[in-house]
Amino acid sequence: MLLLLFVFSTGAVVMAQNASEKLRIIMIGAHPDDCDIKGGGTAALLSSMGHAVKFVSVTNGDAGHQTDKGASLAKRRLAEAKEAGKRFGVTYDVLDNHDGQLLPDLKTRLQIIKKIREWNADVVIAPRPNDYHPDHRYTGVLVQDAAYMVAVPNVAPETPPLKKNPIFLYFQDHFQRPNPFRPDVAVDITPVYAQKIHAMDAHQSQFYEWLPWIGGFLDQVPANKADHEKWLGETRATKITPEVRASLEKWYGKDKAAQVQHAEAFEVCEYGARPSEADLKRLFPMLK
């Protein structure tokens, strides 16, 4: 009886520890606003549950505008990123690398390694290395190149190596070659979609100026700023693909999945730790 009581008591302790585990997630994008678009809802959910989330922009965004540029634009985009971070409930770092000039070189790889180590990340999420934008592609390559090195003591030795390799995942994209995105994890962000849009609204230079200009729909941006968030929420809603819907059904059940209006999905990278289904439930606690 005493042994049985001990076993049950120990199990209760383990369960309590797991329930109170504070996860550390780092999302890495090429530009200020990339993490917001691809993982903002998931970040908001994790933050609301008490977990620590950091966004990192590998470039300072100093080229992405039709009229502003250089140091002036970089300063503006940094301020927008910091404000978005407050609205999401995350920490937001912007590295001082030029927009449109990113290369997967050793200097930048070491920057990424240090950021992941300093955050003591359990989970790292970044773009896949196939994308229309070279900065996006090379951000994916840089994070892949860092995946093993974060645990190697003699690489960037001034920053202590991680004692465990994190789980690396990719943000969702629509590119088909060389292989389509695989939604290993799908997260229902419907409850925080309005918060995600409110946080994205902080990137005024992007969503209401640059992206509409380069996309040829600047005339569609509401003149009244009070209408901005409504318009942004409508135009930024991502269609849930059949593959993502199937993943939602796996994690939430068919009935709950049918009610999901907005979702974010992630693919497990072959580098880093290889998670089991139980690991993914632990690292994405909203799936429970």
Short mmCIF file of C-alpha atoms in Angstrom, two decimals:
data_model
loop_
_atom_site.label_atom_id
_atom_site.label_comp_id
_atom_site.label_asym_id
_atom_site.label_seq_id
_atom_site.Cartn_x
_atom_site.Cartn_y
_atom_site.Cartn_z
CA MET A 1 0.00 0.00 0.00
CA LEU A 2 2.83 2.38 0.89
CA LEU A 3 4.60 1.58 -2.38
CA LEU A 4 1.39 2.14 -4.34
CA LEU A 5 0.83 5.46 -2.58
CA PHE A 6 4.41 6.47 -3.41
CA VAL A 7 3.92 5.63 -7.08
CA PHE A 8 0.70 7.62 -7.29
CA SER A 9 2.24 10.51 -5.36
CA THR A 10 5.28 10.57 -7.64
CA GLY A 11 3.03 10.52 -10.68
CA ALA A 12 1.07 13.46 -9.30
CA VAL A 13 4.28 15.40 -8.81
CA VAL A 14 5.40 14.73 -12.38
CA MET A 15 2.02 15.79 -13.71
CA ALA A 16 2.13 18.97 -11.63
CA GLN A 17 5.61 19.75 -12.89
CA ASN A 18 4.52 19.25 -16.50
CA ALA A 19 1.43 21.38 -15.98
CA SER A 20 3.52 24.24 -14.59
CA GLU A 21 6.36 23.91 -17.12
CA LYS A 22 7.30 27.26 -18.61
CA LEU A 23 8.26 26.83 -22.22
CA ARG A 24 10.67 29.06 -24.14
CA ILE A 25 9.84 29.60 -27.79
CA ILE A 26 11.80 31.65 -30.32
CA MET A 27 10.35 32.53 -33.73
CA ILE A 28 12.81 33.82 -36.32
CA GLY A 29 11.81 35.75 -39.43
CA ALA A 30 13.64 37.73 -42.08
CA HIS A 31 11.87 41.07 -41.52
CA PRO A 32 10.00 42.92 -38.77
CA ASP A 33 6.42 41.58 -39.25
CA ASP A 34 7.31 38.10 -40.62
CA CYS A 35 6.88 36.26 -37.31
CA ASP A 36 3.72 38.24 -36.65
CA ILE A 37 2.12 37.04 -39.89
CA LYS A 38 3.17 33.40 -39.67
CA GLY A 39 3.06 32.70 -35.93
CA GLY A 40 1.48 35.64 -34.14
CA GLY A 41 -1.67 33.85 -33.04
CA THR A 42 0.27 30.89 -31.64
CA ALA A 43 2.62 33.30 -29.87
CA ALA A 44 -0.30 35.16 -28.32
CA LEU A 45 -1.81 31.89 -27.06
CA LEU A 46 1.49 30.72 -25.58
CA SER A 47 2.12 34.09 -23.95
CA SER A 48 -1.38 34.12 -22.42
CA MET A 49 -0.59 30.70 -20.89
CA GLY A 50 2.51 32.10 -19.19
CA HIS A 51 5.17 30.84 -21.61
CA ALA A 52 8.07 32.98 -22.84
CA VAL A 53 8.09 33.88 -26.53
CA LYS A 54 10.66 35.87 -28.49
CA PHE A 55 10.41 37.15 -32.06
CA VAL A 56 13.66 37.82 -33.94
CA SER A 57 13.89 39.71 -37.23
CA VAL A 58 17.20 38.89 -38.92
CA THR A 59 17.16 42.12 -40.96
CA ASN A 60 16.23 45.64 -39.92
CA GLY A 61 13.76 46.16 -42.77
CA ASP A 62 15.56 49.24 -44.10
CA ALA A 63 14.67 48.62 -47.77
CA GLY A 64 10.97 47.73 -47.61
CA HIS A 65 9.22 50.98 -48.46
CA GLN A 66 8.41 53.02 -51.52
CA THR A 67 9.60 56.38 -50.16
CA ASP A 68 11.38 55.94 -46.83
CA LYS A 69 14.69 54.07 -46.63
CA GLY A 70 17.94 53.47 -44.75
CA ALA A 71 18.41 54.47 -41.12
CA SER A 72 15.14 56.40 -41.02
CA LEU A 73 13.10 53.40 -42.13
CA ALA A 74 15.06 51.00 -39.89
CA LYS A 75 14.27 53.22 -36.89
CA ARG A 76 10.60 53.30 -37.77
CA ARG A 77 10.39 49.55 -38.27
CA LEU A 78 12.15 48.87 -34.96
CA ALA A 79 9.60 51.03 -33.16
CA GLU A 80 6.75 49.23 -34.93
CA ALA A 81 8.20 45.83 -33.99
CA LYS A 82 8.55 46.81 -30.33
CA GLU A 83 4.95 48.02 -30.24
CA ALA A 84 3.75 44.81 -31.92
CA GLY A 85 5.68 42.81 -29.33
CA LYS A 86 3.83 44.59 -26.53
CA ARG A 87 0.48 43.82 -28.15
CA PHE A 88 1.38 40.14 -28.63
CA GLY A 89 2.95 39.82 -25.17
CA VAL A 90 6.34 38.76 -26.58
CA THR A 91 9.91 40.04 -26.65
CA TYR A 92 10.88 41.44 -30.07
CA ASP A 93 14.51 41.69 -31.26
CA VAL A 94 15.62 43.20 -34.58
CA LEU A 95 19.14 42.47 -35.83
CA ASP A 96 21.00 45.22 -37.66
CA ASN A 97 21.46 43.48 -41.01
CA HIS A 98 20.38 45.23 -44.21
CA ASP A 99 17.04 44.30 -45.75
CA GLY A 100 17.40 42.65 -49.17
CA GLN A 101 21.09 41.89 -48.64
CA LEU A 102 20.93 38.89 -46.31
CA LEU A 103 23.34 36.03 -47.00
CA PRO A 104 23.79 32.71 -45.15
CA ASP A 105 27.28 33.63 -44.00
CA LEU A 106 29.19 32.70 -40.85
CA LYS A 107 28.73 36.09 -39.17
CA THR A 108 24.94 35.91 -39.37
CA ARG A 109 24.87 32.23 -38.46
CA LEU A 110 26.71 33.06 -35.23
CA GLN A 111 24.15 35.79 -34.51
CA ILE A 112 21.36 33.22 -34.83
CA ILE A 113 23.20 30.66 -32.68
CA LYS A 114 23.67 33.25 -29.93
CA LYS A 115 20.02 34.32 -30.00
CA ILE A 116 18.79 30.74 -29.67
CA ARG A 117 21.25 30.01 -26.86
CA GLU A 118 20.53 33.22 -24.96
CA TRP A 119 16.82 32.43 -25.04
CA ASN A 120 17.51 28.83 -23.92
CA ALA A 121 14.92 27.80 -26.47
CA ASP A 122 12.78 24.68 -26.27
CA VAL A 123 11.26 25.42 -29.67
CA VAL A 124 12.66 27.30 -32.68
CA ILE A 125 10.37 28.24 -35.59
CA ALA A 126 11.60 29.75 -38.88
CA PRO A 127 10.79 29.81 -42.61
CA ARG A 128 11.44 26.90 -44.91
CA PRO A 129 14.42 27.58 -47.19
CA ASN A 130 12.25 27.83 -50.31
CA ASP A 131 10.43 31.12 -50.79
CA TYR A 132 10.03 33.97 -53.26
CA HIS A 133 12.15 36.35 -51.15
CA PRO A 134 15.92 35.71 -50.79
CA ASP A 135 15.88 37.07 -47.22
CA HIS A 136 13.22 34.51 -46.30
CA ARG A 137 15.12 31.68 -47.97
CA TYR A 138 18.40 32.55 -46.32
CA THR A 139 16.79 32.96 -42.91
CA GLY A 140 15.60 29.36 -43.29
CA VAL A 141 19.10 28.25 -44.26
CA LEU A 142 20.69 30.18 -41.39
CA VAL A 143 18.41 28.58 -38.81
CA GLN A 144 18.99 25.13 -40.28
CA ASP A 145 22.75 25.75 -40.13
CA ALA A 146 22.40 26.75 -36.47
CA ALA A 147 20.28 23.71 -35.52
CA TYR A 148 23.17 21.43 -34.62
CA MET A 149 25.68 24.12 -33.68
CA VAL A 150 23.63 25.50 -30.77
CA ALA A 151 24.88 22.55 -28.69
CA VAL A 152 28.53 22.62 -29.83
CA PRO A 153 30.66 24.30 -27.09
CA ASN A 154 33.52 25.38 -29.37
CA VAL A 155 31.24 27.32 -31.73
CA ALA A 156 30.54 30.86 -30.47
CA PRO A 157 32.12 29.87 -27.12
CA GLU A 158 31.42 33.26 -25.55
CA THR A 159 27.75 32.18 -25.30
CA PRO A 160 27.22 28.95 -23.31
CA PRO A 161 25.89 26.10 -25.50
CA LEU A 162 22.48 24.59 -24.95
CA LYS A 163 22.40 21.41 -22.88
CA LYS A 164 19.68 20.00 -25.12
CA ASN A 165 18.87 20.49 -28.76
CA PRO A 166 15.58 22.32 -29.32
CA ILE A 167 12.81 21.17 -31.60
CA PHE A 168 12.94 23.10 -34.87
CA LEU A 169 9.84 23.76 -36.95
CA TYR A 170 8.92 25.65 -40.11
CA PHE A 171 6.25 28.29 -40.62
CA GLN A 172 3.51 27.47 -43.13
CA ASP A 173 3.92 28.55 -46.75
CA HIS A 174 2.23 27.76 -50.06
CA PHE A 175 5.27 26.85 -52.17
CA GLN A 176 5.15 23.44 -53.88
CA ARG A 177 8.72 22.87 -55.08
CA PRO A 178 10.84 21.02 -54.21
CA ASN A 179 8.17 19.75 -51.83
CA PRO A 180 4.95 21.17 -50.36
CA PHE A 181 4.54 22.28 -46.76
CA ARG A 182 3.44 19.50 -44.38
CA PRO A 183 1.22 20.65 -41.46
CA ASP A 184 2.51 18.42 -38.66
CA VAL A 185 0.97 20.77 -36.09
CA ALA A 186 -2.07 23.01 -36.57
CA VAL A 187 -3.15 25.53 -33.94
CA ASP A 188 -6.62 27.05 -33.61
CA ILE A 189 -5.98 30.79 -33.27
CA THR A 190 -9.63 31.84 -33.65
CA PRO A 191 -9.86 33.04 -30.00
CA VAL A 192 -6.87 35.39 -30.46
CA TYR A 193 -7.30 36.38 -34.11
CA ALA A 194 -8.45 39.89 -33.19
CA GLN A 195 -5.40 40.27 -30.94
CA LYS A 196 -3.14 39.08 -33.76
CA ILE A 197 -4.59 41.67 -36.14
CA HIS A 198 -4.31 44.40 -33.49
CA ALA A 199 -0.63 43.55 -33.03
CA MET A 200 0.02 43.43 -36.78
CA ASP A 201 -1.63 46.85 -37.02
CA ALA A 202 1.45 48.23 -35.24
CA HIS A 203 3.42 47.67 -38.47
CA GLN A 204 1.83 50.71 -40.11
CA SER A 205 4.60 51.18 -42.67
CA GLN A 206 4.08 47.66 -43.95
CA PHE A 207 0.41 46.77 -43.95
CA TYR A 208 -0.97 50.15 -44.96
CA GLU A 209 1.87 51.57 -47.06
CA TRP A 210 4.60 49.31 -48.50
CA LEU A 211 2.83 45.98 -49.06
CA PRO A 212 -0.26 47.57 -50.65
CA TRP A 213 2.02 49.72 -52.84
CA ILE A 214 4.23 46.87 -54.06
CA GLY A 215 1.15 44.65 -54.44
CA GLY A 216 -0.75 47.22 -56.49
CA PHE A 217 -3.70 47.68 -54.13
CA LEU A 218 -2.77 50.85 -52.23
CA ASP A 219 -6.08 52.39 -53.35
CA GLN A 220 -7.93 49.73 -51.32
CA VAL A 221 -6.48 50.81 -47.96
CA PRO A 222 -9.19 52.65 -46.00
CA ALA A 223 -8.55 56.39 -45.72
CA ASN A 224 -10.01 56.37 -42.22
CA LYS A 225 -7.53 54.84 -39.75
CA ALA A 226 -10.43 53.67 -37.62
CA ASP A 227 -11.22 51.16 -40.37
CA HIS A 228 -7.68 49.84 -40.70
CA GLU A 229 -7.89 46.85 -38.37
CA LYS A 230 -11.19 45.65 -39.82
CA TRP A 231 -9.71 45.81 -43.32
CA LEU A 232 -6.51 44.12 -42.19
CA GLY A 233 -8.42 41.30 -40.53
CA GLU A 234 -10.42 40.68 -43.68
CA THR A 235 -7.51 40.82 -46.12
CA ARG A 236 -5.08 38.86 -43.95
CA ALA A 237 -7.40 35.95 -43.17
CA THR A 238 -5.68 32.78 -44.44
CA LYS A 239 -7.79 30.06 -46.02
CA ILE A 240 -7.54 26.79 -44.13
CA THR A 241 -6.33 24.18 -46.61
CA PRO A 242 -7.67 20.61 -46.58
CA GLU A 243 -4.29 19.45 -45.24
CA VAL A 244 -4.37 21.93 -42.36
CA ARG A 245 -8.01 21.01 -41.63
CA ALA A 246 -6.98 17.36 -41.40
CA SER A 247 -4.22 18.30 -38.96
CA LEU A 248 -6.70 20.29 -36.88
CA GLU A 249 -8.94 17.21 -36.76
CA LYS A 250 -6.02 15.12 -35.54
CA TRP A 251 -5.17 17.49 -32.69
CA TYR A 252 -8.60 18.86 -31.73
CA GLY A 253 -11.07 16.23 -32.91
CA LYS A 254 -13.42 16.51 -35.87
CA ASP A 255 -16.19 18.47 -34.14
CA LYS A 256 -13.89 21.12 -32.70
CA ALA A 257 -11.86 21.36 -35.91
CA ALA A 258 -15.00 22.09 -37.90
CA GLN A 259 -15.52 25.24 -35.83
CA VAL A 260 -12.02 26.65 -36.39
CA GLN A 261 -12.07 29.85 -38.45
CA HIS A 262 -8.39 30.82 -38.23
CA ALA A 263 -5.36 28.57 -37.85
CA GLU A 264 -1.57 28.55 -38.00
CA ALA A 265 0.36 25.45 -38.98
CA PHE A 266 3.95 24.26 -38.56
CA GLU A 267 6.12 21.53 -40.06
CA VAL A 268 8.67 19.63 -37.99
CA CYS A 269 12.21 20.13 -39.30
CA GLU A 270 14.43 17.06 -39.68
CA TYR A 271 17.21 18.89 -37.86
CA GLY A 272 17.31 19.33 -34.09
CA ALA A 273 15.42 17.09 -31.69
CA ARG A 274 12.88 14.69 -33.21
CA PRO A 275 9.61 15.10 -31.29
CA SER A 276 7.05 12.41 -30.57
CA GLU A 277 3.35 13.19 -30.57
CA ALA A 278 3.55 13.49 -26.79
CA ASP A 279 6.41 15.99 -27.14
CA LEU A 280 4.35 18.13 -29.53
CA LYS A 281 1.42 18.14 -27.12
CA ARG A 282 3.77 19.29 -24.37
CA LEU A 283 5.37 21.99 -26.50
CA PHE A 284 2.02 23.17 -27.89
CA PRO A 285 -0.06 22.94 -24.71
CA MET A 286 -3.12 24.48 -26.37
CA LEU A 287 -3.50 21.19 -28.25
CA LYS A 288 -4.43 19.43 -25.01
#
